[in-house]
Amino acid sequence: MNHAEVFSENQDIVVATTGRLLQYIKEENFDCRAVETLILDEADRMLDMGFAQDIETIAGETRWRKQTMLFSATLEGDAIKDFAERLLEEPVEVSANPSTRERKKIHQWYYRADDIEHKTKLLVNLLQQPEATRAIVFVRKRERVHELANWLREAGINTCWLEGEMVQAKRNEAIKRLTDGRVNVLIATDVAARGIDIPDVSHVFNFDMPRTADTYLHRIGRTGRAGKKGTAISLVEAHDHLLLGKIGRYIEEPLKARVIDELRPTTRAPSEKLTGKPSKKVLAKRAQKKKDEKEKPRVKKRHRDTKISVSAGSQARPGRHQRPAMSKKNAGISRRFHIWR
């Protein structure tokens, strides 16, 4: 398709990626003066992908517009707030939180794993369950995509995958294999899975836990769509328990643990200290310290009481906060020009 010819005619709506749109702007194939409304969808994800400068360039090129709308799954964090302040003038914030009924459509729990091998066995077992009709497995890095695909293939589970810097034709083919039913498992990183819409996803698996709670929400939002129920399962190693606590506080619902009898973990669960919650002993010490500070009498100290007296015949080296004695030679110099060491 020759977009230059398309843009030569009046178009009511143009949907574009930032890179391609900037290309057409530089080639003068796209007239920015005709833009009345600029809509930025999934702004938080575009920031994560490093598109902030591109978006600001587009916003500058379309400065004749009448309205700007920014959509984001979350406004948490200084980055997205600063970004919104730079692009929007006197913005009105509209929040649309899902109802309790909608939240309950996605069942969430986790399994504790001893190590990567144990975690893979748990995933294989769960993917082989008949209710897992179409699943997306999330990992953190591209390297893990191919590793996990090989491990699952050895277990008799065929998969397709999405990874960063994948050409569009291969992305489309991977998604088509999943939607056609040739495979029922898609392995993806967070970056590669952005913007895809796959219907009837029964399960989302967090093979690698996300680094932030809002990324967790983005992941599990792939299931439970269009009024259907979904399942989100996290596979958690010992070093993931801090993240588990953050996610539970963020969604205001602690994730419950489950076990598979034949794949029970052999290691003990981390203590409360590792989940971010102080122990009773620590809380008691903190309370006692606050109590002692309140009961301690407050005595106002005068400046002269804090001076260090020097015994006769000895010379003390001035401390960090102690003013050094000035010799007669420089005694007349104003104090504000004195050099402190």
mmCIF file of N, CA and C in Angstrom, residues 92 105 121 154-155 173 215 252 276 291 319 321 339:
data_model
loop_
_atom_site.group_PDB
_atom_site.id
_atom_site.type_symbol
_atom_site.label_atom_id
_atom_site.label_comp_id
_atom_site.label_asym_id
_atom_site.label_seq_id
_atom_site.Cartn_x
_atom_site.Cartn_y
_atom_site.Cartn_z
ATOM 1 N N VAL A 92 -8.106 17.152 32.303
ATOM 2 C CA VAL A 92 -9.143 16.595 33.169
ATOM 3 C C VAL A 92 -8.907 15.094 33.240
ATOM 4 N N LYS A 105 -13.704 -11.996 37.703
ATOM 5 C CA LYS A 105 -13.749 -12.892 36.556
ATOM 6 C C LYS A 105 -12.388 -13.525 36.284
ATOM 7 N N LYS A 121 8.611 -27.910 35.470
ATOM 8 C CA LYS A 121 7.744 -29.077 35.679
ATOM 9 C C LYS A 121 6.337 -28.645 36.085
ATOM 10 N N GLU A 154 10.372 -30.589 24.490
ATOM 11 C CA GLU A 154 10.851 -31.873 25.007
ATOM 12 C C GLU A 154 9.782 -32.581 25.827
ATOM 13 N N ALA A 155 8.879 -31.804 26.422
ATOM 14 C CA ALA A 155 7.787 -32.386 27.213
ATOM 15 C C ALA A 155 6.568 -32.707 26.349
ATOM 16 N N GLU A 173 2.223 -14.536 11.829
ATOM 17 C CA GLU A 173 2.159 -15.990 11.672
ATOM 18 C C GLU A 173 2.057 -16.692 13.026
ATOM 19 N N THR A 215 2.658 -3.901 35.426
ATOM 20 C CA THR A 215 2.953 -4.868 34.366
ATOM 21 C C THR A 215 2.190 -6.162 34.613
ATOM 22 N N GLU A 252 -4.922 -4.930 45.972
ATOM 23 C CA GLU A 252 -5.735 -4.978 47.187
ATOM 24 C C GLU A 252 -6.360 -6.354 47.395
ATOM 25 N N GLY A 276 8.376 -8.525 52.905
ATOM 26 C CA GLY A 276 8.205 -7.090 53.074
ATOM 27 C C GLY A 276 7.422 -6.713 54.313
ATOM 28 N N LYS A 291 8.022 5.240 72.000
ATOM 29 C CA LYS A 291 7.554 5.560 73.341
ATOM 30 C C LYS A 291 8.656 6.222 74.156
ATOM 31 N N GLY A 319 37.151 19.834 64.608
ATOM 32 C CA GLY A 319 36.327 18.752 64.067
ATOM 33 C C GLY A 319 35.607 19.199 62.820
ATOM 34 N N HIS A 321 32.462 19.929 62.340
ATOM 35 C CA HIS A 321 31.508 21.017 62.508
ATOM 36 C C HIS A 321 32.025 22.094 63.464
ATOM 37 N N ILE A 339 37.489 30.086 54.566
ATOM 38 C CA ILE A 339 37.431 28.783 53.891
ATOM 39 C C ILE A 339 37.396 27.690 54.937
#
